[in-house]
XYZ file of C-alpha atoms in Angstrom:
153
model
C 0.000 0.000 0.000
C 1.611 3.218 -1.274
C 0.229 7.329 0.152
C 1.757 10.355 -0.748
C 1.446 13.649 0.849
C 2.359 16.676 -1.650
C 2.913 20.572 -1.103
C 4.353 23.531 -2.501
C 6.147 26.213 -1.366
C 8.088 29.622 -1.594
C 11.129 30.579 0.102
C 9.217 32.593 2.988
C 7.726 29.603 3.632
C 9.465 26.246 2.236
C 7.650 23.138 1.149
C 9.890 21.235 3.143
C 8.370 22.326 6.496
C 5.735 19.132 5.937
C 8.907 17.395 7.745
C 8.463 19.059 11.070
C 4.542 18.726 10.754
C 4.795 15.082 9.743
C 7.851 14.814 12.732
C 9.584 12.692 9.597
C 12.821 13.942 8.413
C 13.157 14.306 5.081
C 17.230 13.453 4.760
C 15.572 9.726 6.837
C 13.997 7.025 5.490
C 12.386 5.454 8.378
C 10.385 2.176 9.109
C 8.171 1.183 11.705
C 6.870 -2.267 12.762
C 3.085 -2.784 12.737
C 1.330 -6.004 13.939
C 0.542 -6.851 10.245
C 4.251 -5.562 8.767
C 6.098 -2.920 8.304
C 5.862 0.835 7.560
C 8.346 2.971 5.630
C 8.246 6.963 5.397
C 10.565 8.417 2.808
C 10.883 11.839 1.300
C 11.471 11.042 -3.074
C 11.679 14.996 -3.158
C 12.213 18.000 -0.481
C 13.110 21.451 -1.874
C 11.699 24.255 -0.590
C 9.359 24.859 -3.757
C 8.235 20.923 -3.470
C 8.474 17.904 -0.634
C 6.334 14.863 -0.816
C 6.075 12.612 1.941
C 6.248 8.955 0.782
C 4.117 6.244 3.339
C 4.737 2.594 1.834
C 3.017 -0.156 4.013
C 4.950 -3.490 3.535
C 1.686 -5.687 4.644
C 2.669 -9.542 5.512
C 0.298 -11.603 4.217
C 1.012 -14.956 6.231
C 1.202 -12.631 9.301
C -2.410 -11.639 8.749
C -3.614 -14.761 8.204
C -1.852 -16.217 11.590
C -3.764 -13.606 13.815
C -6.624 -14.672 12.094
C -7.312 -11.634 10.817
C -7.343 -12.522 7.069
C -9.535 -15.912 7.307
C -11.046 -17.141 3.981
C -14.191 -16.463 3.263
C -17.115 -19.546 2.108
C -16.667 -22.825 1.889
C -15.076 -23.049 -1.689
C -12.068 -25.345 -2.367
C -9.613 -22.420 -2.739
C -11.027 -20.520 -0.155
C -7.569 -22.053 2.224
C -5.602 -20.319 -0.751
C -7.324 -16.976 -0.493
C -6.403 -16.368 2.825
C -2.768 -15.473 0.984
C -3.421 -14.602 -2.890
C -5.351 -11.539 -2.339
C -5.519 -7.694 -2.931
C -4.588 -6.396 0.773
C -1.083 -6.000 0.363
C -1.790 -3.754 -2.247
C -4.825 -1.550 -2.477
C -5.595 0.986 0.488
C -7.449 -0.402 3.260
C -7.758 -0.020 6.981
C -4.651 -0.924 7.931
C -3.221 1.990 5.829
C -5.109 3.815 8.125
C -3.850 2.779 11.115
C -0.481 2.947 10.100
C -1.125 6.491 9.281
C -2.725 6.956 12.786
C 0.448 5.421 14.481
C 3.092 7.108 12.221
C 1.939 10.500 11.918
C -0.152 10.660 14.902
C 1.893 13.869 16.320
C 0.500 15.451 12.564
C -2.931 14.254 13.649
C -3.027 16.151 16.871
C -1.604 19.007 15.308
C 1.232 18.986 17.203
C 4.958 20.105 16.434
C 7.196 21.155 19.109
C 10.004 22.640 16.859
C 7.638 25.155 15.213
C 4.486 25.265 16.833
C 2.610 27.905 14.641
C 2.926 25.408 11.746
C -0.234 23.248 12.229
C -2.387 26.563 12.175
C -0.733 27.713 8.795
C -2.905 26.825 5.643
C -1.114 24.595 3.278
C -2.213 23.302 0.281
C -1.667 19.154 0.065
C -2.245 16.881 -2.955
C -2.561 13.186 -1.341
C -2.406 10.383 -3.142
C -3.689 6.879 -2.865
C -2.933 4.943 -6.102
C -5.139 2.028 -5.509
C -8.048 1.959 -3.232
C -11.050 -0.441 -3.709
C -14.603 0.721 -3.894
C -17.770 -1.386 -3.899
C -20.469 0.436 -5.408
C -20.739 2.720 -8.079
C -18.185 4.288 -10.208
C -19.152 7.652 -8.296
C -18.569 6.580 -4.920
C -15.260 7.494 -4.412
C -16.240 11.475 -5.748
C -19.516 11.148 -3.463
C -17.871 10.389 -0.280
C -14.709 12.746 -0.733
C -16.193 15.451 -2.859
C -18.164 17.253 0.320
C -15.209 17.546 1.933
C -13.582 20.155 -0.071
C -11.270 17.462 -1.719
C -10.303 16.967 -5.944
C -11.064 13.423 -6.895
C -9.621 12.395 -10.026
């Protein structure tokens, strides 16, 4: 499971401050162990002008299927096989979100000791979720993010 976080910036006020809100630092790649793998934050770009914050969720499989948390589903004949030939470890789910609750949970709070006035300052974020499943219609997606102020594409 892959999330970026985007922004832009000027020199007044660089891009690259989405380090001390995220409490990541961008010249770091970090990783963090979750009950069903492992977490990785890395920065592909920081300038001042642009920094994207790179989450990639490693998610084990086999792990997820010991803490019976990935069981199969019906009584079919590959349903044992399903348990570990499936979508999770790639398309957003909710353990992306609680990896992003445990890894940028300072962020969440809006909390940054080294420059506190940051989490009141408006910046302007692109995030992006490259696959995430959606049962339902093709608008659902639009429907559910759309009143929030957010650009679905």
């Amino acid at each position: 499971m892959f999330l970026t976080i985007t922004t832009t910036g000027s020199p007044e006020r660089p891009a690259s401050d989405l380090g001390y809100l995220l409490h990541k630092h961008p010249d770091n790649a970090q990783r963090f162990s979750t009950s069903y793998g492992t977490a990785h934050v890395l920065y592909p770009e920081a300038t001042a002008e642009r920094c994207t914050a790179a989450l990639l969720l490693e998610v084990d499989a086999v792990a997820l299927v010991r803490r019976g948390r990935g069981k199969g589903r019906g009584g079919a004949p590959d349903s044992a096989l399903a348990q570990y030939v499936n979508d999770r470890p790639y398309a957003a789910s909710s353990l992306l979100s609680v990896a992003i609750g445990s890894v940028f949970s300072s962020a969440l709070k809006a909390q940054c000791r080294a420059r506190p006035e940051l989490p009141g300052r408006p910046m302007p974020l692109r995030i992006e979720v490259p696959a995430l499943p959606a049962r339902g219609a093709e608008d659902l997606v639009p429907r559910l993010f759309e009143p929030l102020g957010w650009a679905v594409t």
